[in-house]
């Protein structure tokens, strides 16, 4: 399941907790725009225009900026966020709630729910949605981390393939393969490599358009974006070349309709820029730093591949390194337990560059904490905590760059105590590489060699790529632990609640049965004759005892449903099997209240396959409510066939009805409308909650229509044949 499917699925689950007419998950696009990424809507029109939307003047923009939720009870009386309210008026939205989606204060997006009714959202809905937003944020974060990891693995795989194929492919074919893969992974329209030789351009490896269409009118190097990349030796990204004053290639860009641009330099082994790896899009696009970093890695690989076409020996060596990196990445991606993950990664790093020891340090507040190591135990004597900026490890994090020391005894950055420990253990050279998640440094990988050595640029580049993968693995491990801990806490809390309620229900039900039995014996005269006052008092005791016993039984039923311990017993049955029993059960009660009880069954009803006991339980609850809340008039049960092989069971009455504001809450446990006289209409507020869960168990739906003072109509729609007998999942 991809991220969009996950978001839409969660939106549909949210609707069960907090009903809405429109839900969307919006992602930021740059500093001043956002995009509707996933939308679940029951509106006739679009609340937000297609494509990007501006942040200024919108409620979504305010939430993104302040990282705080916003609730609007009625847009007609709320003068904030003019642009949002203008859009919502056109589609009928009256109230909404928007929550930020964040992980460690990092904005990932917002969750936006809208309703056609005013006063739909308040503190209660905010309390319900806040933990859901946390789960959704973690899902988005994990999905992005996974996509980043997958993209990086594909890139490394591509570099390996290029290195392996260089023996049989010419440079043009190699670069063609590279740009094709770039288009596939980064979802861009065009990619090519522009090589510069003697002041002239040569476009090769063109993918996405005909090669000749990207060739400028003159082959001489001009003053465009690619020239700027050559001169600066740094990547250049432009989200829209048609806007602003950024240098561009006007004739080529205008002729081909390009807007988004990224160019990264290709360096030769001696540090000279020999060309530019480009990606182009027909639509405006804000490229992320991660995407630029990946292109830089590929540009480095492309430059190496270009030169290695003349240096086969170096190609073979590079291929072996890349193959090792891919194997290591595959290994660490399969581990989530940090106790095993960090020592394993440290050992992989140690073997990868052929050093004698390796250790991890992770950022913890303003310190670096040792988190795992491989090699000699002497490394454990190094300080377990360092301040950021202290020693080489602290500098690596503070400056976000790899730092190497050929001889640890001569390097002034290393603190005296560490120099002594490393000297006693026989270590000589050191390399520290940052662990990065985007622009954030979360720690270091430190490598120690007992042989004096100069870490080459290509080795540092490879271990940097390794560190990037390791950082993702460490973050995934941290998120996994958080999810596991939260899941365990929720499971423990639910089990504690269930055990408590079950125990209390059992402890209460046993003496209650004794009380009820004794009361009946007293009323029947088993212990002697009683006067009218005594019988009346005992009858009241019996009445309330039975009410309390019914409440306990309802709680137990609800707990079994929530604990998923209810089993269906499917069999073939007829509609009459159900209605005859129900009519017999409710006929006397209806006549006592002077109500007309009518059961109407459509002609030609076939036999059904399902659980008649659970269905009878649903209808008994609905009919009991209908009779209880109806003082005059009638109560009806109508059974008919619907389209798509469904059966509709409709219970209607002419009772007191339900207020419009109460309808969204009637299936919540213990919900009772405030304006109902509980002495006249006693109840626990659990009946409809149990009905809703039983209907879900029976693979059906329940809908309600009601007008206050005029009556209610509940319709349960069930399949003619349930799919299979199964436990409640």
Short mmCIF file of N, CA, C and O in Angstrom, two decimals, residues 7-8 10-15 18-26 36-43 47 88 93 97 110-115 121 129:
data_model
loop_
_atom_site.label_atom_id
_atom_site.label_comp_id
_atom_site.label_asym_id
_atom_site.label_seq_id
_atom_site.Cartn_x
_atom_site.Cartn_y
_atom_site.Cartn_z
N UNK A 7 -3.11 7.19 3.41
CA UNK A 7 -3.79 8.42 3.84
C UNK A 7 -5.30 8.32 3.64
O UNK A 7 -6.08 8.68 4.51
N UNK A 8 -5.72 7.82 2.46
CA UNK A 8 -7.15 7.70 2.19
C UNK A 8 -7.81 6.68 3.12
O UNK A 8 -8.93 6.88 3.58
N UNK A 10 -6.82 5.90 6.17
CA UNK A 10 -6.93 6.52 7.49
C UNK A 10 -8.06 7.55 7.53
O UNK A 10 -8.75 7.68 8.54
N UNK A 11 -8.26 8.28 6.42
CA UNK A 11 -9.37 9.24 6.37
C UNK A 11 -10.70 8.52 6.54
O UNK A 11 -11.58 8.98 7.27
N UNK A 12 -10.84 7.38 5.87
CA UNK A 12 -12.10 6.63 6.01
C UNK A 12 -12.27 6.09 7.43
O UNK A 12 -13.39 6.04 7.95
N UNK A 13 -11.16 5.70 8.08
CA UNK A 13 -11.25 5.25 9.46
C UNK A 13 -11.59 6.41 10.40
O UNK A 13 -12.33 6.25 11.36
N UNK A 14 -11.03 7.58 10.11
CA UNK A 14 -11.31 8.76 10.91
C UNK A 14 -12.81 9.08 10.87
O UNK A 14 -13.40 9.49 11.87
N UNK A 15 -13.43 8.87 9.69
CA UNK A 15 -14.86 9.17 9.55
C UNK A 15 -15.70 8.38 10.53
O UNK A 15 -16.77 8.83 10.96
N UNK A 18 -14.93 10.55 13.82
CA UNK A 18 -15.38 11.94 13.70
C UNK A 18 -15.99 12.12 12.32
O UNK A 18 -15.26 12.35 11.35
N UNK A 19 -17.30 12.00 12.17
CA UNK A 19 -17.92 12.13 10.84
C UNK A 19 -17.64 13.50 10.23
O UNK A 19 -17.60 14.52 10.93
N UNK A 20 -17.43 13.54 8.93
CA UNK A 20 -17.12 14.76 8.21
C UNK A 20 -17.72 14.67 6.82
O UNK A 20 -18.18 13.61 6.38
N UNK A 21 -17.74 15.80 6.12
CA UNK A 21 -18.16 15.81 4.72
C UNK A 21 -16.98 15.92 3.77
O UNK A 21 -17.10 15.60 2.59
N UNK A 22 -15.87 16.40 4.28
CA UNK A 22 -14.65 16.45 3.45
C UNK A 22 -13.44 16.30 4.36
O UNK A 22 -13.38 16.89 5.44
N UNK A 23 -12.51 15.47 3.92
CA UNK A 23 -11.23 15.33 4.62
C UNK A 23 -10.11 15.42 3.59
O UNK A 23 -10.23 14.90 2.48
N UNK A 24 -9.06 16.10 3.97
CA UNK A 24 -7.90 16.17 3.07
C UNK A 24 -6.63 16.17 3.89
O UNK A 24 -6.61 16.56 5.06
N UNK A 25 -5.58 15.67 3.26
CA UNK A 25 -4.23 15.72 3.83
C UNK A 25 -3.40 16.57 2.89
O UNK A 25 -3.24 16.24 1.70
N UNK A 26 -2.93 17.71 3.40
CA UNK A 26 -2.20 18.68 2.57
C UNK A 26 -0.72 18.65 2.92
O UNK A 26 -0.36 18.55 4.10
N UNK A 36 -2.99 19.75 -2.07
CA UNK A 36 -3.88 18.71 -1.54
C UNK A 36 -3.37 17.37 -2.03
O UNK A 36 -3.50 17.03 -3.21
N UNK A 37 -2.79 16.58 -1.11
CA UNK A 37 -2.18 15.30 -1.50
C UNK A 37 -3.21 14.18 -1.57
O UNK A 37 -3.20 13.38 -2.50
N UNK A 38 -4.09 14.10 -0.58
CA UNK A 38 -5.12 13.05 -0.56
C UNK A 38 -6.41 13.68 -0.07
O UNK A 38 -6.41 14.47 0.88
N UNK A 39 -7.51 13.33 -0.73
CA UNK A 39 -8.79 13.95 -0.40
C UNK A 39 -9.90 12.91 -0.40
O UNK A 39 -9.98 12.08 -1.31
N UNK A 40 -10.76 12.96 0.63
CA UNK A 40 -11.94 12.11 0.74
C UNK A 40 -13.11 13.07 0.91
O UNK A 40 -13.26 13.71 1.96
N UNK A 41 -13.95 13.21 -0.14
CA UNK A 41 -14.95 14.28 -0.12
C UNK A 41 -16.31 13.77 -0.54
O UNK A 41 -16.42 12.90 -1.43
N UNK A 42 -17.33 14.30 0.11
CA UNK A 42 -18.70 14.03 -0.28
C UNK A 42 -19.37 15.30 -0.80
O UNK A 42 -20.59 15.41 -0.84
N UNK A 43 -18.55 16.28 -1.19
CA UNK A 43 -19.05 17.55 -1.69
C UNK A 43 -19.27 17.48 -3.20
O UNK A 43 -18.69 16.65 -3.90
N UNK A 47 -13.12 22.03 -2.81
CA UNK A 47 -12.92 23.08 -1.81
C UNK A 47 -11.64 23.87 -2.07
O UNK A 47 -11.53 25.03 -1.70
N UNK A 88 -14.62 27.89 0.92
CA UNK A 88 -15.54 26.96 1.56
C UNK A 88 -16.99 27.36 1.36
O UNK A 88 -17.88 26.49 1.30
N UNK A 93 -19.24 24.32 2.93
CA UNK A 93 -18.62 23.97 4.21
C UNK A 93 -18.87 25.08 5.21
O UNK A 93 -18.63 26.25 4.94
N UNK A 97 -11.90 21.67 11.12
CA UNK A 97 -10.81 21.53 12.10
C UNK A 97 -9.57 21.11 11.34
O UNK A 97 -9.63 20.26 10.44
N UNK A 110 -0.74 18.69 6.98
CA UNK A 110 -1.86 18.98 7.86
C UNK A 110 -3.02 18.05 7.53
O UNK A 110 -3.17 17.60 6.40
N UNK A 111 -3.83 17.77 8.55
CA UNK A 111 -5.07 17.00 8.41
C UNK A 111 -6.22 17.99 8.52
O UNK A 111 -6.33 18.72 9.51
N UNK A 112 -7.10 17.99 7.50
CA UNK A 112 -8.17 18.99 7.42
C UNK A 112 -9.50 18.28 7.29
O UNK A 112 -9.71 17.51 6.35
N UNK A 113 -10.42 18.50 8.25
CA UNK A 113 -11.76 17.94 8.19
C UNK A 113 -12.76 19.09 8.09
O UNK A 113 -12.66 20.08 8.83
N UNK A 114 -13.72 18.96 7.18
CA UNK A 114 -14.75 19.98 7.01
C UNK A 114 -16.14 19.38 7.07
O UNK A 114 -16.35 18.22 6.72
N UNK A 115 -17.11 20.19 7.53
CA UNK A 115 -18.49 19.72 7.65
C UNK A 115 -19.43 20.76 7.05
O UNK A 115 -19.17 21.97 7.11
N UNK A 121 -17.22 20.73 15.08
CA UNK A 121 -15.95 20.34 15.67
C UNK A 121 -15.65 21.18 16.89
O UNK A 121 -15.85 22.41 16.88
N UNK A 129 -8.85 13.40 17.57
CA UNK A 129 -8.02 13.45 16.36
C UNK A 129 -6.53 13.60 16.66
O UNK A 129 -5.71 13.23 15.82
#
